[in-house]
Backbone as XML, in Angstrom:
<?xml version="1.0"?>
<chain id="A" units="angstrom">
  <residue number="1" name="ASN">
    <atom name="N" x="5.700" y="-17.139" z="-0.311"/>
    <atom name="CA" x="6.421" y="-18.296" z="-0.647"/>
    <atom name="C" x="6.719" y="-17.820" z="1.075"/>
  </residue>
  <residue number="2" name="ARG">
    <atom name="N" x="6.657" y="-17.536" z="2.162"/>
    <atom name="CA" x="6.305" y="-18.160" z="3.172"/>
    <atom name="C" x="4.710" y="-17.785" z="3.403"/>
  </residue>
  <residue number="3" name="LEU">
    <atom name="N" x="4.014" y="-18.311" z="3.321"/>
    <atom name="CA" x="2.523" y="-18.409" z="3.604"/>
    <atom name="C" x="2.246" y="-19.544" z="2.300"/>
  </residue>
  <residue number="4" name="MET">
    <atom name="N" x="2.900" y="-19.458" z="1.892"/>
    <atom name="CA" x="2.522" y="-20.678" z="-0.028"/>
    <atom name="C" x="3.048" y="-22.183" z="1.537"/>
  </residue>
  <residue number="5" name="ASN">
    <atom name="N" x="4.070" y="-21.567" z="2.236"/>
    <atom name="CA" x="4.991" y="-22.825" z="3.119"/>
    <atom name="C" x="4.674" y="-22.850" z="3.830"/>
  </residue>
  <residue number="6" name="ALA">
    <atom name="N" x="3.489" y="-22.644" z="5.096"/>
    <atom name="CA" x="2.626" y="-22.379" z="6.501"/>
    <atom name="C" x="1.584" y="-22.915" z="5.842"/>
  </residue>
  <residue number="7" name="PHE">
    <atom name="N" x="1.311" y="-22.383" z="5.086"/>
    <atom name="CA" x="0.072" y="-23.730" z="4.370"/>
    <atom name="C" x="0.534" y="-25.381" z="4.146"/>
  </residue>
  <residue number="8" name="ARG">
    <atom name="N" x="1.658" y="-25.531" z="3.475"/>
    <atom name="CA" x="2.265" y="-26.653" z="3.382"/>
    <atom name="C" x="2.576" y="-27.289" z="5.164"/>
  </residue>
  <residue number="9" name="LEU">
    <atom name="N" x="2.090" y="-27.018" z="6.474"/>
    <atom name="CA" x="3.170" y="-27.467" z="7.096"/>
    <atom name="C" x="1.944" y="-28.532" z="7.739"/>
  </residue>
  <residue number="10" name="PRO">
    <atom name="N" x="2.445" y="-29.924" z="8.447"/>
    <atom name="CA" x="1.560" y="-30.271" z="8.670"/>
    <atom name="C" x="0.326" y="-30.487" z="9.716"/>
  </residue>
  <residue number="11" name="LYS">
    <atom name="N" x="-0.364" y="-31.606" z="9.666"/>
    <atom name="CA" x="-1.417" y="-30.438" z="10.476"/>
    <atom name="C" x="-2.673" y="-31.975" z="10.585"/>
  </residue>
  <residue number="12" name="LYS">
    <atom name="N" x="-2.045" y="-33.544" z="11.462"/>
    <atom name="CA" x="-2.189" y="-34.479" z="11.723"/>
    <atom name="C" x="-2.342" y="-34.477" z="13.349"/>
  </residue>
  <residue number="13" name="SER">
    <atom name="N" x="-1.807" y="-34.078" z="14.549"/>
    <atom name="CA" x="-2.067" y="-33.939" z="15.532"/>
    <atom name="C" x="-2.890" y="-31.429" z="16.093"/>
  </residue>
  <residue number="14" name="GLU">
    <atom name="N" x="-3.213" y="-31.952" z="17.458"/>
    <atom name="CA" x="-3.888" y="-30.944" z="17.236"/>
    <atom name="C" x="-2.504" y="-29.982" z="17.510"/>
  </residue>
  <residue number="15" name="GLN">
    <atom name="N" x="-1.056" y="-30.483" z="17.937"/>
    <atom name="CA" x="-0.154" y="-29.421" z="17.902"/>
    <atom name="C" x="0.191" y="-29.204" z="16.687"/>
  </residue>
  <residue number="16" name="GLU">
    <atom name="N" x="0.088" y="-29.527" z="15.846"/>
    <atom name="CA" x="0.349" y="-29.682" z="14.247"/>
    <atom name="C" x="-0.108" y="-28.399" z="13.656"/>
  </residue>
  <residue number="17" name="ILE">
    <atom name="N" x="-2.205" y="-28.441" z="14.200"/>
    <atom name="CA" x="-2.918" y="-27.564" z="13.894"/>
    <atom name="C" x="-2.252" y="-26.341" z="14.296"/>
  </residue>
  <residue number="18" name="GLU">
    <atom name="N" x="-2.621" y="-26.746" z="16.036"/>
    <atom name="CA" x="-1.517" y="-24.869" z="16.544"/>
    <atom name="C" x="-1.134" y="-24.369" z="15.892"/>
  </residue>
  <residue number="19" name="HIS">
    <atom name="N" x="0.657" y="-25.061" z="15.426"/>
    <atom name="CA" x="1.448" y="-24.452" z="15.077"/>
    <atom name="C" x="1.435" y="-23.976" z="13.482"/>
  </residue>
  <residue number="20" name="ARG">
    <atom name="N" x="0.644" y="-24.277" z="12.987"/>
    <atom name="CA" x="0.488" y="-24.017" z="11.237"/>
    <atom name="C" x="0.135" y="-23.118" z="11.438"/>
  </residue>
  <residue number="21" name="ASN">
    <atom name="N" x="-1.864" y="-23.335" z="11.769"/>
    <atom name="CA" x="-2.383" y="-22.419" z="12.379"/>
    <atom name="C" x="-1.637" y="-20.866" z="12.701"/>
  </residue>
  <residue number="22" name="GLU">
    <atom name="N" x="-0.900" y="-20.375" z="13.253"/>
    <atom name="CA" x="-0.095" y="-19.954" z="13.933"/>
    <atom name="C" x="0.920" y="-18.979" z="13.223"/>
  </residue>
  <residue number="23" name="ALA">
    <atom name="N" x="0.998" y="-20.010" z="12.197"/>
    <atom name="CA" x="2.581" y="-19.661" z="11.330"/>
    <atom name="C" x="1.609" y="-19.267" z="9.739"/>
  </residue>
  <residue number="24" name="ILE">
    <atom name="N" x="0.415" y="-19.276" z="9.635"/>
    <atom name="CA" x="-0.776" y="-18.911" z="8.251"/>
    <atom name="C" x="-0.386" y="-17.730" z="8.674"/>
  </residue>
  <residue number="25" name="GLU">
    <atom name="N" x="-0.513" y="-17.417" z="9.926"/>
    <atom name="CA" x="-1.815" y="-15.325" z="10.987"/>
    <atom name="C" x="0.103" y="-15.287" z="10.606"/>
  </residue>
  <residue number="26" name="GLU">
    <atom name="N" x="1.138" y="-15.129" z="11.107"/>
    <atom name="CA" x="2.092" y="-14.611" z="10.633"/>
    <atom name="C" x="2.496" y="-14.545" z="9.318"/>
  </residue>
  <residue number="27" name="ALA">
    <atom name="N" x="2.732" y="-15.997" z="8.719"/>
    <atom name="CA" x="2.764" y="-15.249" z="7.004"/>
    <atom name="C" x="1.816" y="-14.294" z="6.237"/>
  </residue>
  <residue number="28" name="THR">
    <atom name="N" x="0.507" y="-14.645" z="6.606"/>
    <atom name="CA" x="-0.140" y="-13.386" z="6.271"/>
    <atom name="C" x="-0.131" y="-11.737" z="6.382"/>
  </residue>
  <residue number="29" name="LYS">
    <atom name="N" x="0.474" y="-11.460" z="7.979"/>
    <atom name="CA" x="0.473" y="-10.400" z="8.702"/>
    <atom name="C" x="1.435" y="-10.349" z="7.831"/>
  </residue>
  <residue number="30" name="GLN">
    <atom name="N" x="3.237" y="-10.585" z="7.455"/>
    <atom name="CA" x="3.803" y="-11.102" z="6.806"/>
    <atom name="C" x="3.155" y="-9.985" z="4.788"/>
  </residue>
  <residue number="31" name="ALA">
    <atom name="N" x="2.458" y="-10.681" z="4.591"/>
    <atom name="CA" x="2.256" y="-10.677" z="3.773"/>
    <atom name="C" x="1.511" y="-9.373" z="3.234"/>
  </residue>
  <residue number="32" name="ILE">
    <atom name="N" x="1.022" y="-8.763" z="4.040"/>
    <atom name="CA" x="0.417" y="-7.766" z="4.349"/>
    <atom name="C" x="1.222" y="-6.585" z="4.322"/>
  </residue>
  <residue number="33" name="LEU">
    <atom name="N" x="1.953" y="-7.242" z="5.306"/>
    <atom name="CA" x="3.408" y="-5.497" z="5.858"/>
    <atom name="C" x="3.813" y="-5.049" z="4.427"/>
  </residue>
  <residue number="34" name="VAL">
    <atom name="N" x="3.902" y="-5.877" z="3.336"/>
    <atom name="CA" x="4.781" y="-5.756" z="2.381"/>
    <atom name="C" x="4.085" y="-4.235" z="1.811"/>
  </residue>
  <residue number="35" name="PRO">
    <atom name="N" x="3.114" y="-4.670" z="1.400"/>
    <atom name="CA" x="2.049" y="-4.010" z="0.549"/>
    <atom name="C" x="2.359" y="-2.387" z="0.994"/>
  </residue>
  <residue number="36" name="LEU">
    <atom name="N" x="1.538" y="-2.778" z="1.911"/>
    <atom name="CA" x="1.287" y="-1.547" z="2.843"/>
    <atom name="C" x="2.624" y="-0.583" z="2.740"/>
  </residue>
  <residue number="37" name="ASP">
    <atom name="N" x="4.428" y="-1.338" z="2.570"/>
    <atom name="CA" x="5.295" y="-0.281" z="3.069"/>
    <atom name="C" x="5.178" y="0.598" z="1.236"/>
  </residue>
  <residue number="38" name="VAL">
    <atom name="N" x="5.036" y="-0.782" z="0.278"/>
    <atom name="CA" x="4.929" y="0.168" z="-0.815"/>
    <atom name="C" x="3.673" y="1.277" z="-1.316"/>
  </residue>
  <residue number="39" name="MET">
    <atom name="N" x="3.467" y="1.331" z="-0.360"/>
    <atom name="CA" x="1.184" y="2.452" z="-0.457"/>
    <atom name="C" x="2.369" y="3.622" z="0.135"/>
  </residue>
  <residue number="40" name="LYS">
    <atom name="N" x="3.307" y="2.846" z="1.880"/>
    <atom name="CA" x="4.166" y="4.670" z="1.846"/>
    <atom name="C" x="5.702" y="4.688" z="1.110"/>
  </residue>
  <residue number="41" name="SER">
    <atom name="N" x="6.452" y="4.563" z="0.784"/>
    <atom name="CA" x="7.195" y="4.501" z="-0.383"/>
    <atom name="C" x="6.357" y="4.971" z="-1.733"/>
  </residue>
  <residue number="42" name="SER">
    <atom name="N" x="5.521" y="4.790" z="-2.080"/>
    <atom name="CA" x="4.704" y="5.042" z="-3.124"/>
    <atom name="C" x="4.167" y="6.769" z="-2.315"/>
  </residue>
  <residue number="43" name="LEU">
    <atom name="N" x="3.529" y="6.744" z="-1.479"/>
    <atom name="CA" x="3.272" y="8.451" z="-1.627"/>
    <atom name="C" x="4.128" y="9.095" z="-1.423"/>
  </residue>
  <residue number="44" name="ASP">
    <atom name="N" x="5.909" y="8.785" z="-0.347"/>
    <atom name="CA" x="6.884" y="9.099" z="-0.890"/>
    <atom name="C" x="7.412" y="9.564" z="-2.060"/>
  </residue>
  <residue number="45" name="ALA">
    <atom name="N" x="7.276" y="8.634" z="-3.068"/>
    <atom name="CA" x="7.362" y="9.669" z="-4.180"/>
    <atom name="C" x="5.960" y="10.910" z="-4.620"/>
  </residue>
  <residue number="46" name="LEU">
    <atom name="N" x="5.430" y="10.603" z="-4.134"/>
    <atom name="CA" x="4.660" y="11.546" z="-4.152"/>
    <atom name="C" x="5.061" y="12.523" z="-4.384"/>
  </residue>
  <residue number="47" name="GLU">
    <atom name="N" x="4.816" y="12.887" z="-2.596"/>
    <atom name="CA" x="5.842" y="14.123" z="-2.511"/>
    <atom name="C" x="6.783" y="14.573" z="-3.220"/>
  </residue>
  <residue number="48" name="LEU">
    <atom name="N" x="7.518" y="13.943" z="-4.238"/>
    <atom name="CA" x="8.140" y="14.358" z="-4.474"/>
    <atom name="C" x="8.619" y="15.431" z="-6.011"/>
  </residue>
  <residue number="49" name="VAL">
    <atom name="N" x="7.029" y="13.972" z="-6.349"/>
    <atom name="CA" x="6.570" y="14.971" z="-7.904"/>
    <atom name="C" x="6.052" y="16.185" z="-7.426"/>
  </residue>
  <residue number="50" name="LYS">
    <atom name="N" x="5.627" y="16.220" z="-5.728"/>
    <atom name="CA" x="5.622" y="17.084" z="-6.530"/>
    <atom name="C" x="5.839" y="18.706" z="-6.161"/>
  </residue>
  <residue number="51" name="LYS">
    <atom name="N" x="6.828" y="18.351" z="-5.418"/>
    <atom name="CA" x="8.768" y="19.771" z="-6.150"/>
    <atom name="C" x="8.782" y="19.564" z="-6.959"/>
  </residue>
  <residue number="52" name="ILE">
    <atom name="N" x="8.656" y="18.522" z="-8.208"/>
    <atom name="CA" x="8.798" y="18.297" z="-9.410"/>
    <atom name="C" x="7.955" y="19.453" z="-10.359"/>
  </residue>
  <residue number="53" name="ALA">
    <atom name="N" x="6.894" y="19.298" z="-9.787"/>
    <atom name="CA" x="5.270" y="19.830" z="-10.670"/>
    <atom name="C" x="5.779" y="21.508" z="-9.890"/>
  </residue>
  <residue number="54" name="GLU">
    <atom name="N" x="5.699" y="21.928" z="-9.575"/>
    <atom name="CA" x="6.124" y="23.152" z="-8.441"/>
    <atom name="C" x="7.436" y="24.059" z="-9.274"/>
  </residue>
  <residue number="55" name="PHE">
    <atom name="N" x="8.078" y="23.323" z="-9.763"/>
    <atom name="CA" x="9.706" y="23.304" z="-9.588"/>
    <atom name="C" x="10.586" y="22.902" z="-10.305"/>
  </residue>
  <residue number="56" name="GLY">
    <atom name="N" x="9.818" y="22.194" z="-10.626"/>
    <atom name="CA" x="10.491" y="22.042" z="-12.384"/>
    <atom name="C" x="10.498" y="22.591" z="-14.011"/>
  </residue>
  <residue number="57" name="ASN">
    <atom name="N" x="11.334" y="22.003" z="-14.342"/>
    <atom name="CA" x="10.865" y="22.321" z="-15.724"/>
    <atom name="C" x="9.445" y="22.553" z="-16.151"/>
  </residue>
  <residue number="58" name="LYS">
    <atom name="N" x="9.360" y="23.575" z="-17.699"/>
    <atom name="CA" x="8.043" y="23.519" z="-17.107"/>
    <atom name="C" x="7.830" y="22.333" z="-18.510"/>
  </residue>
  <residue number="59" name="ASN">
    <atom name="N" x="8.780" y="22.651" z="-19.174"/>
    <atom name="CA" x="8.327" y="22.005" z="-20.039"/>
    <atom name="C" x="8.418" y="20.651" z="-20.368"/>
  </residue>
  <residue number="60" name="ALA">
    <atom name="N" x="8.185" y="20.126" z="-19.114"/>
    <atom name="CA" x="8.324" y="18.388" z="-18.759"/>
    <atom name="C" x="7.407" y="18.503" z="-17.843"/>
  </residue>
  <residue number="61" name="VAL">
    <atom name="N" x="6.754" y="19.072" z="-17.362"/>
    <atom name="CA" x="5.603" y="19.236" z="-16.295"/>
    <atom name="C" x="4.720" y="18.620" z="-16.698"/>
  </residue>
  <residue number="62" name="SER">
    <atom name="N" x="4.145" y="18.444" z="-18.295"/>
    <atom name="CA" x="2.969" y="17.019" z="-17.674"/>
    <atom name="C" x="3.992" y="15.834" z="-17.575"/>
  </residue>
  <residue number="63" name="ASP">
    <atom name="N" x="4.910" y="15.705" z="-16.925"/>
    <atom name="CA" x="5.161" y="14.681" z="-16.798"/>
    <atom name="C" x="5.141" y="14.006" z="-15.437"/>
  </residue>
  <residue number="64" name="ALA">
    <atom name="N" x="5.196" y="15.410" z="-14.452"/>
    <atom name="CA" x="4.991" y="14.987" z="-13.338"/>
    <atom name="C" x="3.434" y="14.482" z="-13.638"/>
  </residue>
  <residue number="65" name="GLY">
    <atom name="N" x="2.767" y="15.342" z="-14.496"/>
    <atom name="CA" x="0.812" y="14.598" z="-14.211"/>
    <atom name="C" x="1.031" y="12.796" z="-14.427"/>
  </residue>
  <residue number="66" name="VAL">
    <atom name="N" x="2.432" y="12.920" z="-15.452"/>
    <atom name="CA" x="1.947" y="11.341" z="-15.384"/>
    <atom name="C" x="2.640" y="10.876" z="-13.940"/>
  </residue>
  <residue number="67" name="ALA">
    <atom name="N" x="3.640" y="10.876" z="-13.767"/>
    <atom name="CA" x="4.408" y="10.708" z="-12.363"/>
    <atom name="C" x="3.701" y="10.514" z="-11.470"/>
  </residue>
  <residue number="68" name="ALA">
    <atom name="N" x="2.524" y="11.264" z="-11.018"/>
    <atom name="CA" x="1.316" y="11.550" z="-9.916"/>
    <atom name="C" x="0.577" y="10.333" z="-10.556"/>
  </residue>
  <residue number="69" name="LEU">
    <atom name="N" x="-0.197" y="10.314" z="-11.451"/>
    <atom name="CA" x="-0.956" y="9.088" z="-11.392"/>
    <atom name="C" x="-0.641" y="8.182" z="-11.752"/>
  </residue>
  <residue number="70" name="MET">
    <atom name="N" x="0.339" y="7.672" z="-12.055"/>
    <atom name="CA" x="1.809" y="5.659" z="-11.072"/>
    <atom name="C" x="0.857" y="5.976" z="-9.876"/>
  </residue>
  <residue number="71" name="GLY">
    <atom name="N" x="1.631" y="7.459" z="-9.215"/>
    <atom name="CA" x="2.450" y="7.035" z="-7.825"/>
    <atom name="C" x="1.162" y="6.472" z="-7.268"/>
  </residue>
  <residue number="72" name="LEU">
    <atom name="N" x="-0.301" y="8.043" z="-8.212"/>
    <atom name="CA" x="-1.257" y="7.094" z="-7.114"/>
    <atom name="C" x="-1.888" y="5.564" z="-7.072"/>
  </residue>
  <residue number="73" name="SER">
    <atom name="N" x="-1.974" y="5.047" z="-8.906"/>
    <atom name="CA" x="-1.878" y="3.802" z="-9.026"/>
    <atom name="C" x="-1.701" y="2.967" z="-7.806"/>
  </residue>
  <residue number="74" name="SER">
    <atom name="N" x="-0.526" y="3.106" z="-7.845"/>
    <atom name="CA" x="0.327" y="2.841" z="-7.222"/>
    <atom name="C" x="-0.306" y="2.228" z="-5.217"/>
  </residue>
  <residue number="75" name="VAL">
    <atom name="N" x="0.002" y="3.721" z="-4.901"/>
    <atom name="CA" x="-0.374" y="3.221" z="-3.913"/>
    <atom name="C" x="-2.099" y="2.690" z="-3.821"/>
  </residue>
  <residue number="76" name="ARG">
    <atom name="N" x="-3.024" y="2.792" z="-4.619"/>
    <atom name="CA" x="-4.076" y="2.188" z="-4.641"/>
    <atom name="C" x="-3.886" y="0.543" z="-5.064"/>
  </residue>
  <residue number="77" name="GLY">
    <atom name="N" x="-3.031" y="-0.030" z="-5.368"/>
    <atom name="CA" x="-2.165" y="-0.926" z="-6.432"/>
    <atom name="C" x="-1.918" y="-1.819" z="-5.064"/>
  </residue>
  <residue number="78" name="ALA">
    <atom name="N" x="-1.658" y="-1.375" z="-4.486"/>
    <atom name="CA" x="0.026" y="-1.534" z="-3.040"/>
    <atom name="C" x="-1.874" y="-2.121" z="-2.239"/>
  </residue>
  <residue number="79" name="GLY">
    <atom name="N" x="-2.560" y="-1.401" z="-1.883"/>
    <atom name="CA" x="-4.141" y="-1.094" z="-1.239"/>
    <atom name="C" x="-4.696" y="-2.273" z="-0.917"/>
  </residue>
  <residue number="80" name="LEU">
    <atom name="N" x="-4.823" y="-2.657" z="-3.110"/>
    <atom name="CA" x="-5.317" y="-3.820" z="-3.390"/>
    <atom name="C" x="-5.192" y="-4.644" z="-2.454"/>
  </residue>
  <residue number="81" name="ASN">
    <atom name="N" x="-3.206" y="-5.108" z="-2.755"/>
    <atom name="CA" x="-2.840" y="-6.001" z="-2.190"/>
    <atom name="C" x="-2.845" y="-5.982" z="-1.068"/>
  </residue>
  <residue number="82" name="VAL">
    <atom name="N" x="-2.585" y="-5.630" z="-0.009"/>
    <atom name="CA" x="-2.905" y="-5.187" z="1.381"/>
    <atom name="C" x="-4.696" y="-6.316" z="1.312"/>
  </residue>
  <residue number="83" name="GLU">
    <atom name="N" x="-5.734" y="-4.942" z="1.248"/>
    <atom name="CA" x="-6.887" y="-5.909" z="1.602"/>
    <atom name="C" x="-7.549" y="-6.769" z="1.070"/>
  </residue>
  <residue number="84" name="ILE">
    <atom name="N" x="-6.392" y="-7.758" z="0.076"/>
    <atom name="CA" x="-6.752" y="-9.122" z="-0.147"/>
    <atom name="C" x="-6.704" y="-9.827" z="0.908"/>
  </residue>
  <residue number="85" name="ASN">
    <atom name="N" x="-5.936" y="-9.590" z="1.007"/>
    <atom name="CA" x="-5.079" y="-10.050" z="2.267"/>
    <atom name="C" x="-5.872" y="-10.232" z="3.722"/>
  </residue>
  <residue number="86" name="LEU">
    <atom name="N" x="-6.297" y="-9.225" z="4.362"/>
    <atom name="CA" x="-6.955" y="-8.926" z="5.537"/>
    <atom name="C" x="-8.076" y="-10.181" z="6.131"/>
  </residue>
  <residue number="87" name="PRO">
    <atom name="N" x="-8.739" y="-11.093" z="5.370"/>
    <atom name="CA" x="-9.919" y="-11.612" z="5.964"/>
    <atom name="C" x="-9.940" y="-11.978" z="6.409"/>
  </residue>
  <residue number="88" name="PRO">
    <atom name="N" x="-8.308" y="-12.775" z="6.216"/>
    <atom name="CA" x="-8.081" y="-14.476" z="7.116"/>
    <atom name="C" x="-7.693" y="-14.170" z="8.838"/>
  </residue>
  <residue number="89" name="VAL">
    <atom name="N" x="-7.197" y="-12.946" z="8.667"/>
    <atom name="CA" x="-5.925" y="-12.303" z="9.708"/>
    <atom name="C" x="-7.178" y="-12.465" z="11.229"/>
  </residue>
  <residue number="90" name="LYS">
    <atom name="N" x="-6.572" y="-13.601" z="12.267"/>
    <atom name="CA" x="-7.865" y="-13.185" z="13.271"/>
    <atom name="C" x="-7.182" y="-11.822" z="14.470"/>
  </residue>
  <residue number="91" name="ASP">
    <atom name="N" x="-6.512" y="-11.629" z="14.285"/>
    <atom name="CA" x="-6.016" y="-10.281" z="15.144"/>
    <atom name="C" x="-6.869" y="-9.220" z="15.042"/>
  </residue>
  <residue number="92" name="GLU">
    <atom name="N" x="-7.785" y="-8.600" z="15.431"/>
    <atom name="CA" x="-8.228" y="-7.663" z="14.742"/>
    <atom name="C" x="-8.306" y="-6.471" z="15.102"/>
  </residue>
  <residue number="93" name="SER">
    <atom name="N" x="-6.931" y="-6.142" z="16.171"/>
    <atom name="CA" x="-6.653" y="-4.947" z="16.490"/>
    <atom name="C" x="-4.958" y="-4.772" z="15.396"/>
  </residue>
  <residue number="94" name="PHE">
    <atom name="N" x="-4.726" y="-5.789" z="14.195"/>
    <atom name="CA" x="-3.925" y="-5.398" z="13.808"/>
    <atom name="C" x="-4.600" y="-5.094" z="12.280"/>
  </residue>
  <residue number="95" name="LYS">
    <atom name="N" x="-5.902" y="-6.701" z="12.116"/>
    <atom name="CA" x="-6.350" y="-6.061" z="11.116"/>
    <atom name="C" x="-7.683" y="-4.313" z="11.347"/>
  </residue>
  <residue number="96" name="GLU">
    <atom name="N" x="-7.681" y="-3.779" z="12.459"/>
    <atom name="CA" x="-8.209" y="-2.575" z="12.213"/>
    <atom name="C" x="-6.938" y="-1.611" z="12.237"/>
  </residue>
  <residue number="97" name="ARG">
    <atom name="N" x="-5.500" y="-1.594" z="12.353"/>
    <atom name="CA" x="-4.585" y="-1.160" z="12.175"/>
    <atom name="C" x="-4.622" y="-1.002" z="11.545"/>
  </residue>
  <residue number="98" name="VAL">
    <atom name="N" x="-3.833" y="-1.995" z="10.392"/>
    <atom name="CA" x="-3.406" y="-2.211" z="9.255"/>
    <atom name="C" x="-4.894" y="-1.057" z="7.835"/>
  </residue>
  <residue number="99" name="THR">
    <atom name="N" x="-5.728" y="-1.395" z="8.729"/>
    <atom name="CA" x="-7.390" y="-0.590" z="7.653"/>
    <atom name="C" x="-7.181" y="0.900" z="7.976"/>
  </residue>
  <residue number="100" name="ASP">
    <atom name="N" x="-6.831" y="1.407" z="8.654"/>
    <atom name="CA" x="-7.077" y="2.948" z="9.351"/>
    <atom name="C" x="-5.304" y="3.293" z="8.259"/>
  </residue>
  <residue number="101" name="GLU">
    <atom name="N" x="-4.535" y="2.301" z="9.012"/>
    <atom name="CA" x="-2.854" y="2.793" z="7.454"/>
    <atom name="C" x="-3.470" y="3.587" z="6.585"/>
  </residue>
  <residue number="102" name="MET">
    <atom name="N" x="-4.523" y="2.365" z="5.641"/>
    <atom name="CA" x="-4.055" y="1.715" z="4.475"/>
    <atom name="C" x="-5.362" y="2.977" z="3.689"/>
  </residue>
  <residue number="103" name="ASN">
    <atom name="N" x="-6.179" y="3.194" z="4.677"/>
    <atom name="CA" x="-7.050" y="4.420" z="4.244"/>
    <atom name="C" x="-6.667" y="5.698" z="4.558"/>
  </residue>
  <residue number="104" name="SER">
    <atom name="N" x="-6.548" y="5.857" z="4.985"/>
    <atom name="CA" x="-4.928" y="7.019" z="5.673"/>
    <atom name="C" x="-4.100" y="7.536" z="4.186"/>
  </residue>
  <residue number="105" name="LEU">
    <atom name="N" x="-3.037" y="6.485" z="4.109"/>
    <atom name="CA" x="-2.737" y="7.017" z="2.709"/>
    <atom name="C" x="-3.226" y="6.600" z="1.738"/>
  </residue>
  <residue number="106" name="ILE">
    <atom name="N" x="-4.391" y="6.319" z="1.385"/>
    <atom name="CA" x="-4.500" y="6.909" z="0.228"/>
    <atom name="C" x="-5.321" y="8.014" z="-0.007"/>
  </residue>
  <residue number="107" name="GLN">
    <atom name="N" x="-6.345" y="8.613" z="0.980"/>
    <atom name="CA" x="-6.520" y="9.825" z="1.237"/>
    <atom name="C" x="-5.183" y="10.866" z="1.259"/>
  </residue>
  <residue number="108" name="GLN">
    <atom name="N" x="-4.140" y="10.598" z="1.760"/>
    <atom name="CA" x="-3.903" y="11.262" z="1.388"/>
    <atom name="C" x="-2.392" y="12.178" z="0.048"/>
  </residue>
  <residue number="109" name="ALA">
    <atom name="N" x="-1.949" y="10.187" z="-0.917"/>
    <atom name="CA" x="-2.114" y="10.144" z="-1.820"/>
    <atom name="C" x="-3.354" y="10.499" z="-2.861"/>
  </residue>
  <residue number="110" name="LEU">
    <atom name="N" x="-4.024" y="10.659" z="-2.954"/>
    <atom name="CA" x="-5.868" y="10.901" z="-3.254"/>
    <atom name="C" x="-4.939" y="13.350" z="-3.415"/>
  </residue>
  <residue number="111" name="ALA">
    <atom name="N" x="-5.604" y="12.796" z="-2.296"/>
    <atom name="CA" x="-5.329" y="14.704" z="-2.146"/>
    <atom name="C" x="-3.464" y="15.059" z="-2.619"/>
  </residue>
  <residue number="112" name="LEU">
    <atom name="N" x="-3.139" y="14.337" z="-2.659"/>
    <atom name="CA" x="-1.973" y="14.964" z="-3.508"/>
    <atom name="C" x="-1.051" y="14.827" z="-5.048"/>
  </residue>
  <residue number="113" name="HIS">
    <atom name="N" x="-2.381" y="13.855" z="-5.764"/>
    <atom name="CA" x="-2.185" y="13.452" z="-6.710"/>
    <atom name="C" x="-3.005" y="14.560" z="-7.413"/>
  </residue>
  <residue number="114" name="ASP">
    <atom name="N" x="-4.264" y="15.261" z="-6.935"/>
    <atom name="CA" x="-5.142" y="16.501" z="-7.208"/>
    <atom name="C" x="-4.725" y="17.779" z="-7.454"/>
  </residue>
  <residue number="115" name="GLU">
    <atom name="N" x="-2.877" y="17.452" z="-6.180"/>
    <atom name="CA" x="-2.618" y="19.434" z="-5.941"/>
    <atom name="C" x="-0.968" y="18.934" z="-7.160"/>
  </residue>
  <residue number="116" name="ILE">
    <atom name="N" x="-1.033" y="17.691" z="-7.300"/>
    <atom name="CA" x="-0.042" y="17.582" z="-8.321"/>
    <atom name="C" x="-0.585" y="18.197" z="-10.045"/>
  </residue>
  <residue number="117" name="LEU">
    <atom name="N" x="-1.702" y="16.958" z="-9.655"/>
    <atom name="CA" x="-2.623" y="17.252" z="-11.353"/>
    <atom name="C" x="-2.867" y="19.492" z="-11.418"/>
  </residue>
  <residue number="118" name="ASP">
    <atom name="N" x="-3.332" y="20.413" z="-10.651"/>
    <atom name="CA" x="-3.940" y="21.026" z="-10.291"/>
    <atom name="C" x="-2.830" y="21.913" z="-11.240"/>
  </residue>
  <residue number="119" name="THR">
    <atom name="N" x="-1.270" y="21.873" z="-9.815"/>
    <atom name="CA" x="-0.163" y="22.594" z="-10.325"/>
    <atom name="C" x="0.407" y="22.395" z="-11.672"/>
  </residue>
  <residue number="120" name="VAL">
    <atom name="N" x="0.040" y="20.870" z="-12.197"/>
    <atom name="CA" x="0.269" y="20.751" z="-13.343"/>
    <atom name="C" x="-0.139" y="21.657" z="-14.205"/>
  </residue>
  <residue number="121" name="LYS">
    <atom name="N" x="-1.448" y="21.556" z="-14.663"/>
    <atom name="CA" x="-2.330" y="21.800" z="-15.463"/>
    <atom name="C" x="-2.390" y="23.859" z="-15.741"/>
  </residue>
  <residue number="122" name="THR">
    <atom name="N" x="-2.166" y="24.356" z="-14.169"/>
    <atom name="CA" x="-1.633" y="25.109" z="-14.174"/>
    <atom name="C" x="-0.499" y="26.114" z="-14.955"/>
  </residue>
  <residue number="123" name="ARG">
    <atom name="N" x="0.996" y="25.245" z="-14.818"/>
    <atom name="CA" x="1.873" y="24.930" z="-15.024"/>
    <atom name="C" x="1.743" y="25.327" z="-17.036"/>
  </residue>
  <residue number="124" name="MET">
    <atom name="N" x="1.008" y="24.954" z="-17.401"/>
    <atom name="CA" x="0.870" y="23.831" z="-18.673"/>
    <atom name="C" x="0.421" y="24.886" z="-19.480"/>
  </residue>
  <residue number="125" name="HIS">
    <atom name="N" x="-0.588" y="26.390" z="-18.750"/>
    <atom name="CA" x="-1.010" y="27.338" z="-18.877"/>
    <atom name="C" x="-0.583" y="28.294" z="-18.881"/>
  </residue>
  <residue number="126" name="GLN">
    <atom name="N" x="0.556" y="28.708" z="-17.894"/>
    <atom name="CA" x="0.810" y="29.756" z="-17.526"/>
    <atom name="C" x="1.567" y="29.991" z="-19.539"/>
  </residue>
  <residue number="127" name="GLU">
    <atom name="N" x="1.831" y="31.516" z="-18.973"/>
    <atom name="CA" x="3.322" y="31.589" z="-20.491"/>
    <atom name="C" x="4.024" y="32.005" z="-20.016"/>
  </residue>
</chain>
């Protein structure tokens, strides 16, 4: 909404155009930070799923595997929402920082996902 409102600002004078462009830049940054926070929360959830896979009820361990799949999807999906909003941002240091953080979160999520699924498969086949 903030971004759409920024695009609706007047653009008749140089001052209005400058104000509008600044508002669009800030609203776009906010539109990036929200899914970036979702990525972080999803990674936190994967950390919890790891513990459930390791120590939870063996009869429900496949549910931890499903949660790992969903957690990875959440991280990657939110990452797509970050990525789609990055190109118009003019603040290159912001873009670089966000891109690095997004890539790090994805790599951490992939590693956790794989670790959880390995644990799930091991526990499913234990007697």
